PDB file of N, CA and C in Angstrom:
ATOM      1  N   UNK B   1     -79.415 200.346 -40.144  1.00  0.00           N
ATOM      2  CA  UNK B   1     -78.510 199.531 -39.687  1.00  0.00           C
ATOM      3  C   UNK B   1     -78.577 198.065 -40.050  1.00  0.00           C
ATOM      4  N   UNK B   2     -77.208 197.566 -40.261  1.00  0.00           N
ATOM      5  CA  UNK B   2     -77.068 196.293 -41.023  1.00  0.00           C
ATOM      6  C   UNK B   2     -77.092 194.971 -40.172  1.00  0.00           C
ATOM      7  N   UNK B   3     -77.862 193.925 -40.700  1.00  0.00           N
ATOM      8  CA  UNK B   3     -77.643 192.771 -39.701  1.00  0.00           C
ATOM      9  C   UNK B   3     -76.319 192.217 -39.753  1.00  0.00           C
ATOM     10  N   UNK B   4     -75.862 191.723 -38.575  1.00  0.00           N
ATOM     11  CA  UNK B   4     -74.584 190.692 -38.631  1.00  0.00           C
ATOM     12  C   UNK B   4     -74.906 189.498 -38.840  1.00  0.00           C
ATOM     13  N   UNK B   5     -74.164 188.898 -39.574  1.00  0.00           N
ATOM     14  CA  UNK B   5     -74.256 187.269 -39.814  1.00  0.00           C
ATOM     15  C   UNK B   5     -73.496 186.641 -38.620  1.00  0.00           C
ATOM     16  N   UNK B   6     -73.859 185.179 -38.246  1.00  0.00           N
ATOM     17  CA  UNK B   6     -73.256 184.792 -37.391  1.00  0.00           C
ATOM     18  C   UNK B   6     -72.155 183.928 -38.299  1.00  0.00           C
ATOM     19  N   UNK B   7     -71.150 183.624 -37.640  1.00  0.00           N
ATOM     20  CA  UNK B   7     -69.802 182.996 -38.216  1.00  0.00           C
ATOM     21  C   UNK B   7     -69.988 181.702 -37.843  1.00  0.00           C
ATOM     22  N   UNK B   8     -70.796 180.990 -38.301  1.00  0.00           N
ATOM     23  CA  UNK B   8     -70.858 179.409 -37.845  1.00  0.00           C
ATOM     24  C   UNK B   8     -70.250 178.584 -38.995  1.00  0.00           C
ATOM     25  N   UNK B   9     -69.817 179.149 -40.098  1.00  0.00           N
ATOM     26  CA  UNK B   9     -69.039 178.288 -41.171  1.00  0.00           C
ATOM     27  C   UNK B   9     -70.109 177.482 -42.031  1.00  0.00           C
ATOM     28  N   UNK B  10     -69.669 176.910 -42.805  1.00  0.00           N
ATOM     29  CA  UNK B  10     -70.519 176.001 -43.746  1.00  0.00           C
ATOM     30  C   UNK B  10     -70.569 174.373 -43.429  1.00  0.00           C
ATOM     31  N   UNK B  11     -70.211 173.956 -42.166  1.00  0.00           N
ATOM     32  CA  UNK B  11     -70.034 172.666 -41.881  1.00  0.00           C
ATOM     33  C   UNK B  11     -71.385 172.212 -41.015  1.00  0.00           C
ATOM     34  N   UNK B  12     -72.176 172.996 -41.105  1.00  0.00           N
ATOM     35  CA  UNK B  12     -73.659 172.846 -40.497  1.00  0.00           C
ATOM     36  C   UNK B  12     -74.410 171.937 -41.191  1.00  0.00           C
ATOM     37  N   UNK B  13     -74.815 170.614 -40.476  1.00  0.00           N
ATOM     38  CA  UNK B  13     -75.659 170.000 -41.533  1.00  0.00           C
ATOM     39  C   UNK B  13     -77.146 170.126 -41.180  1.00  0.00           C
ATOM     40  N   UNK B  14     -77.887 170.013 -42.078  1.00  0.00           N
ATOM     41  CA  UNK B  14     -79.365 170.072 -41.860  1.00  0.00           C
ATOM     42  C   UNK B  14     -80.057 169.094 -40.910  1.00  0.00           C
ATOM     43  N   UNK B  15     -79.330 167.848 -41.274  1.00  0.00           N
ATOM     44  CA  UNK B  15     -79.665 166.585 -40.474  1.00  0.00           C
ATOM     45  C   UNK B  15     -78.650 166.391 -39.382  1.00  0.00           C
ATOM     46  N   UNK B  16     -78.798 166.547 -38.222  1.00  0.00           N
ATOM     47  CA  UNK B  16     -77.783 166.453 -37.320  1.00  0.00           C
ATOM     48  C   UNK B  16     -77.222 165.116 -37.107  1.00  0.00           C
ATOM     49  N   UNK B  17     -77.969 164.293 -37.053  1.00  0.00           N
ATOM     50  CA  UNK B  17     -77.409 162.616 -37.007  1.00  0.00           C
ATOM     51  C   UNK B  17     -76.630 162.087 -38.586  1.00  0.00           C
ATOM     52  N   UNK B  18     -76.508 163.095 -39.318  1.00  0.00           N
ATOM     53  CA  UNK B  18     -76.058 162.619 -40.502  1.00  0.00           C
ATOM     54  C   UNK B  18     -74.471 162.770 -40.411  1.00  0.00           C
ATOM     55  N   UNK B  19     -74.217 163.442 -39.522  1.00  0.00           N
ATOM     56  CA  UNK B  19     -72.562 163.819 -39.087  1.00  0.00           C
ATOM     57  C   UNK B  19     -71.871 162.531 -39.083  1.00  0.00           C
ATOM     58  N   UNK B  20     -72.236 161.493 -38.270  1.00  0.00           N
ATOM     59  CA  UNK B  20     -71.525 160.203 -38.344  1.00  0.00           C
ATOM     60  C   UNK B  20     -71.489 159.552 -39.451  1.00  0.00           C
ATOM     61  N   UNK B  21     -72.566 159.590 -40.224  1.00  0.00           N
ATOM     62  CA  UNK B  21     -72.708 158.927 -41.395  1.00  0.00           C
ATOM     63  C   UNK B  21     -71.687 159.668 -42.378  1.00  0.00           C
ATOM     64  N   UNK B  22     -71.631 160.755 -42.549  1.00  0.00           N
ATOM     65  CA  UNK B  22     -70.561 161.843 -43.144  1.00  0.00           C
ATOM     66  C   UNK B  22     -69.384 161.363 -43.192  1.00  0.00           C
ATOM     67  N   UNK B  23     -68.886 161.147 -41.741  1.00  0.00           N
ATOM     68  CA  UNK B  23     -67.709 161.012 -41.293  1.00  0.00           C
ATOM     69  C   UNK B  23     -67.067 159.545 -42.002  1.00  0.00           C
ATOM     70  N   UNK B  24     -68.149 158.527 -41.515  1.00  0.00           N
ATOM     71  CA  UNK B  24     -68.005 157.284 -41.805  1.00  0.00           C
ATOM     72  C   UNK B  24     -67.728 157.031 -43.366  1.00  0.00           C
ATOM     73  N   UNK B  25     -68.408 157.887 -44.191  1.00  0.00           N
ATOM     74  CA  UNK B  25     -68.399 157.871 -45.925  1.00  0.00           C
ATOM     75  C   UNK B  25     -66.954 158.508 -46.060  1.00  0.00           C
ATOM     76  N   UNK B  26     -66.422 159.409 -45.650  1.00  0.00           N
ATOM     77  CA  UNK B  26     -65.150 160.134 -45.540  1.00  0.00           C
ATOM     78  C   UNK B  26     -64.297 159.115 -45.637  1.00  0.00           C
ATOM     79  N   UNK B  27     -64.150 158.432 -44.453  1.00  0.00           N
ATOM     80  CA  UNK B  27     -63.176 157.328 -44.353  1.00  0.00           C
ATOM     81  C   UNK B  27     -63.129 156.175 -45.253  1.00  0.00           C
ATOM     82  N   UNK B  28     -64.253 155.780 -45.790  1.00  0.00           N
ATOM     83  CA  UNK B  28     -64.426 154.673 -46.521  1.00  0.00           C
ATOM     84  C   UNK B  28     -63.867 155.036 -47.751  1.00  0.00           C
ATOM     85  N   UNK B  29     -64.067 156.467 -48.434  1.00  0.00           N
ATOM     86  CA  UNK B  29     -63.951 156.862 -49.419  1.00  0.00           C
ATOM     87  C   UNK B  29     -62.074 157.095 -49.628  1.00  0.00           C
ATOM     88  N   UNK B  30     -61.490 157.552 -48.262  1.00  0.00           N
ATOM     89  CA  UNK B  30     -60.176 157.696 -48.358  1.00  0.00           C
ATOM     90  C   UNK B  30     -59.696 156.633 -48.309  1.00  0.00           C
ATOM     91  N   UNK B  31     -60.276 155.263 -47.798  1.00  0.00           N
ATOM     92  CA  UNK B  31     -59.665 154.146 -47.695  1.00  0.00           C
ATOM     93  C   UNK B  31     -59.627 153.560 -49.264  1.00  0.00           C
ATOM     94  N   UNK B  32     -60.714 153.733 -50.165  1.00  0.00           N
ATOM     95  CA  UNK B  32     -60.583 153.211 -51.386  1.00  0.00           C
ATOM     96  C   UNK B  32     -59.524 154.124 -52.160  1.00  0.00           C
ATOM     97  N   UNK B  33     -59.228 155.132 -51.822  1.00  0.00           N
ATOM     98  CA  UNK B  33     -58.277 156.048 -52.581  1.00  0.00           C
ATOM     99  C   UNK B  33     -56.928 155.761 -52.168  1.00  0.00           C
ATOM    100  N   UNK B  34     -56.974 155.137 -51.012  1.00  0.00           N
ATOM    101  CA  UNK B  34     -55.373 154.867 -50.365  1.00  0.00           C
ATOM    102  C   UNK B  34     -55.177 156.171 -49.713  1.00  0.00           C
ATOM    103  N   UNK B  35     -56.027 156.973 -49.189  1.00  0.00           N
ATOM    104  CA  UNK B  35     -55.460 158.250 -48.644  1.00  0.00           C
ATOM    105  C   UNK B  35     -55.601 158.219 -47.109  1.00  0.00           C
ATOM    106  N   UNK B  36     -54.479 158.395 -46.270  1.00  0.00           N
ATOM    107  CA  UNK B  36     -54.658 158.406 -44.786  1.00  0.00           C
ATOM    108  C   UNK B  36     -54.836 159.812 -44.455  1.00  0.00           C
ATOM    109  N   UNK B  37     -56.215 159.942 -43.802  1.00  0.00           N
ATOM    110  CA  UNK B  37     -56.402 161.174 -43.519  1.00  0.00           C
ATOM    111  C   UNK B  37     -55.666 161.749 -42.227  1.00  0.00           C
ATOM    112  N   UNK B  38     -55.209 162.885 -42.070  1.00  0.00           N
ATOM    113  CA  UNK B  38     -54.578 163.396 -40.813  1.00  0.00           C
ATOM    114  C   UNK B  38     -53.882 164.767 -41.327  1.00  0.00           C
ATOM    115  N   UNK B  39     -53.121 165.451 -40.428  1.00  0.00           N
ATOM    116  CA  UNK B  39     -52.425 166.752 -40.674  1.00  0.00           C
ATOM    117  C   UNK B  39     -51.330 166.386 -41.723  1.00  0.00           C
ATOM    118  N   UNK B  40     -50.762 165.357 -41.956  1.00  0.00           N
ATOM    119  CA  UNK B  40     -50.077 165.476 -42.957  1.00  0.00           C
ATOM    120  C   UNK B  40     -50.505 165.066 -44.510  1.00  0.00           C
ATOM    121  N   UNK B  41     -51.980 164.968 -44.618  1.00  0.00           N
ATOM    122  CA  UNK B  41     -52.477 164.876 -45.862  1.00  0.00           C
ATOM    123  C   UNK B  41     -52.321 166.253 -46.432  1.00  0.00           C
ATOM    124  N   UNK B  42     -52.141 165.801 -47.941  1.00  0.00           N
ATOM    125  CA  UNK B  42     -52.106 166.948 -48.846  1.00  0.00           C
ATOM    126  C   UNK B  42     -53.590 167.507 -49.220  1.00  0.00           C
ATOM    127  N   UNK B  43     -53.800 168.905 -49.412  1.00  0.00           N
ATOM    128  CA  UNK B  43     -55.065 169.576 -49.896  1.00  0.00           C
ATOM    129  C   UNK B  43     -55.593 168.772 -51.066  1.00  0.00           C
ATOM    130  N   UNK B  44     -54.659 168.261 -52.134  1.00  0.00           N
ATOM    131  CA  UNK B  44     -54.946 167.420 -53.201  1.00  0.00           C
ATOM    132  C   UNK B  44     -55.553 166.290 -52.748  1.00  0.00           C
ATOM    133  N   UNK B  45     -55.033 165.702 -51.870  1.00  0.00           N
ATOM    134  CA  UNK B  45     -55.874 164.326 -51.433  1.00  0.00           C
ATOM    135  C   UNK B  45     -57.003 164.431 -50.775  1.00  0.00           C
ATOM    136  N   UNK B  46     -56.836 165.586 -49.640  1.00  0.00           N
ATOM    137  CA  UNK B  46     -58.463 166.033 -49.168  1.00  0.00           C
ATOM    138  C   UNK B  46     -59.360 166.226 -50.018  1.00  0.00           C
ATOM    139  N   UNK B  47     -59.025 167.000 -51.108  1.00  0.00           N
ATOM    140  CA  UNK B  47     -59.961 167.559 -52.030  1.00  0.00           C
ATOM    141  C   UNK B  47     -60.482 166.353 -53.024  1.00  0.00           C
ATOM    142  N   UNK B  48     -59.688 165.019 -53.168  1.00  0.00           N
ATOM    143  CA  UNK B  48     -60.155 164.065 -53.787  1.00  0.00           C
ATOM    144  C   UNK B  48     -61.161 163.186 -53.167  1.00  0.00           C
ATOM    145  N   UNK B  49     -61.266 163.274 -51.810  1.00  0.00           N
ATOM    146  CA  UNK B  49     -62.114 162.657 -50.834  1.00  0.00           C
ATOM    147  C   UNK B  49     -63.307 163.560 -50.912  1.00  0.00           C
ATOM    148  N   UNK B  50     -63.122 164.755 -50.842  1.00  0.00           N
ATOM    149  CA  UNK B  50     -64.245 165.708 -50.656  1.00  0.00           C
ATOM    150  C   UNK B  50     -64.948 165.738 -52.032  1.00  0.00           C
ATOM    151  N   UNK B  51     -64.394 165.581 -53.109  1.00  0.00           N
ATOM    152  CA  UNK B  51     -64.953 165.744 -54.418  1.00  0.00           C
ATOM    153  C   UNK B  51     -65.975 164.516 -54.549  1.00  0.00           C
ATOM    154  N   UNK B  52     -65.257 163.253 -54.217  1.00  0.00           N
ATOM    155  CA  UNK B  52     -65.940 162.098 -54.366  1.00  0.00           C
ATOM    156  C   UNK B  52     -67.052 161.867 -53.612  1.00  0.00           C
ATOM    157  N   UNK B  53     -66.884 162.282 -52.199  1.00  0.00           N
ATOM    158  CA  UNK B  53     -68.444 162.509 -51.191  1.00  0.00           C
ATOM    159  C   UNK B  53     -69.197 163.289 -52.045  1.00  0.00           C
ATOM    160  N   UNK B  54     -69.204 164.572 -52.579  1.00  0.00           N
ATOM    161  CA  UNK B  54     -69.741 165.433 -53.222  1.00  0.00           C
ATOM    162  C   UNK B  54     -70.655 164.572 -54.421  1.00  0.00           C
ATOM    163  N   UNK B  55     -69.962 163.789 -55.073  1.00  0.00           N
ATOM    164  CA  UNK B  55     -70.414 163.271 -56.259  1.00  0.00           C
ATOM    165  C   UNK B  55     -71.301 162.153 -55.778  1.00  0.00           C
ATOM    166  N   UNK B  56     -71.063 161.410 -55.231  1.00  0.00           N
ATOM    167  CA  UNK B  56     -71.703 160.303 -54.472  1.00  0.00           C
ATOM    168  C   UNK B  56     -73.229 160.853 -53.890  1.00  0.00           C
ATOM    169  N   UNK B  57     -73.106 161.653 -53.256  1.00  0.00           N
ATOM    170  CA  UNK B  57     -74.089 162.501 -52.361  1.00  0.00           C
ATOM    171  C   UNK B  57     -75.296 162.907 -53.416  1.00  0.00           C
ATOM    172  N   UNK B  58     -74.549 163.641 -54.596  1.00  0.00           N
ATOM    173  CA  UNK B  58     -75.460 164.192 -55.732  1.00  0.00           C
ATOM    174  C   UNK B  58     -76.163 162.976 -56.376  1.00  0.00           C
ATOM    175  N   UNK B  59     -75.506 161.810 -56.761  1.00  0.00           N
ATOM    176  CA  UNK B  59     -76.143 160.797 -57.590  1.00  0.00           C
ATOM    177  C   UNK B  59     -77.184 160.136 -56.569  1.00  0.00           C
ATOM    178  N   UNK B  60     -76.709 159.985 -55.338  1.00  0.00           N
ATOM    179  CA  UNK B  60     -77.830 159.589 -54.390  1.00  0.00           C
ATOM    180  C   UNK B  60     -79.150 160.381 -54.136  1.00  0.00           C
ATOM    181  N   UNK B  61     -78.906 161.674 -54.357  1.00  0.00           N
ATOM    182  CA  UNK B  61     -80.014 162.668 -54.307  1.00  0.00           C
ATOM    183  C   UNK B  61     -80.805 162.582 -55.556  1.00  0.00           C
ATOM    184  N   UNK B  62     -80.123 162.439 -56.524  1.00  0.00           N
ATOM    185  CA  UNK B  62     -80.723 162.485 -57.846  1.00  0.00           C
ATOM    186  C   UNK B  62     -81.575 161.214 -58.220  1.00  0.00           C
ATOM    187  N   UNK B  63     -81.009 159.989 -57.554  1.00  0.00           N
ATOM    188  CA  UNK B  63     -81.692 158.714 -57.708  1.00  0.00           C
ATOM    189  C   UNK B  63     -82.869 158.644 -56.747  1.00  0.00           C
ATOM    190  N   UNK B  64     -82.623 159.230 -55.642  1.00  0.00           N
ATOM    191  CA  UNK B  64     -83.932 159.394 -54.462  1.00  0.00           C
ATOM    192  C   UNK B  64     -84.963 160.293 -55.015  1.00  0.00           C
ATOM    193  N   UNK B  65     -84.947 161.277 -55.819  1.00  0.00           N
ATOM    194  CA  UNK B  65     -85.754 162.093 -56.483  1.00  0.00           C
ATOM    195  C   UNK B  65     -86.429 161.584 -57.664  1.00  0.00           C
ATOM    196  N   UNK B  66     -85.956 160.458 -58.237  1.00  0.00           N
ATOM    197  CA  UNK B  66     -86.571 159.558 -59.352  1.00  0.00           C
ATOM    198  C   UNK B  66     -85.640 160.105 -60.638  1.00  0.00           C
ATOM    199  N   UNK B  67     -84.389 160.815 -60.461  1.00  0.00           N
ATOM    200  CA  UNK B  67     -83.962 161.305 -61.741  1.00  0.00           C
ATOM    201  C   UNK B  67     -82.841 160.199 -61.935  1.00  0.00           C
ATOM    202  N   UNK B  68     -82.402 160.517 -63.017  1.00  0.00           N
ATOM    203  CA  UNK B  68     -81.034 159.450 -63.397  1.00  0.00           C
ATOM    204  C   UNK B  68     -79.609 160.159 -63.300  1.00  0.00           C
ATOM    205  N   UNK B  69     -78.771 159.719 -62.464  1.00  0.00           N
ATOM    206  CA  UNK B  69     -77.387 160.359 -62.046  1.00  0.00           C
ATOM    207  C   UNK B  69     -76.496 160.634 -63.391  1.00  0.00           C
ATOM    208  N   UNK B  70     -77.074 159.756 -64.250  1.00  0.00           N
ATOM    209  CA  UNK B  70     -76.141 160.313 -65.619  1.00  0.00           C
ATOM    210  C   UNK B  70     -76.897 161.063 -66.746  1.00  0.00           C
ATOM    211  N   UNK B  71     -78.008 161.496 -66.318  1.00  0.00           N
ATOM    212  CA  UNK B  71     -78.660 162.248 -67.295  1.00  0.00           C
ATOM    213  C   UNK B  71     -78.411 163.632 -67.092  1.00  0.00           C
ATOM    214  N   UNK B  72     -78.008 164.502 -68.024  1.00  0.00           N
ATOM    215  CA  UNK B  72     -77.841 165.902 -67.990  1.00  0.00           C
ATOM    216  C   UNK B  72     -79.260 166.705 -68.266  1.00  0.00           C
ATOM    217  N   UNK B  73     -79.286 167.593 -67.372  1.00  0.00           N
ATOM    218  CA  UNK B  73     -80.447 168.265 -67.607  1.00  0.00           C
ATOM    219  C   UNK B  73     -79.867 169.991 -67.687  1.00  0.00           C
ATOM    220  N   UNK B  74     -80.895 170.855 -68.503  1.00  0.00           N
ATOM    221  CA  UNK B  74     -80.364 172.179 -68.587  1.00  0.00           C
ATOM    222  C   UNK B  74     -81.478 173.055 -68.068  1.00  0.00           C
TER     223      UNK B  74
END
């Protein structure tokens, strides 16, 4: 018998209290990019905000782990 996976989606954060910080970051980046988030926002605009969030979070993690965000590793 196969195990069923719960359909929780990928928006579950490992740190529950990070939700508000991520929301704040999203709106700050949207403001920097001149994007007004809402139902009328295009997927391209939303993607630019999400992509920048990912880029900044990865750079933060690399810096926190003592790495250089500009260094390529193989």
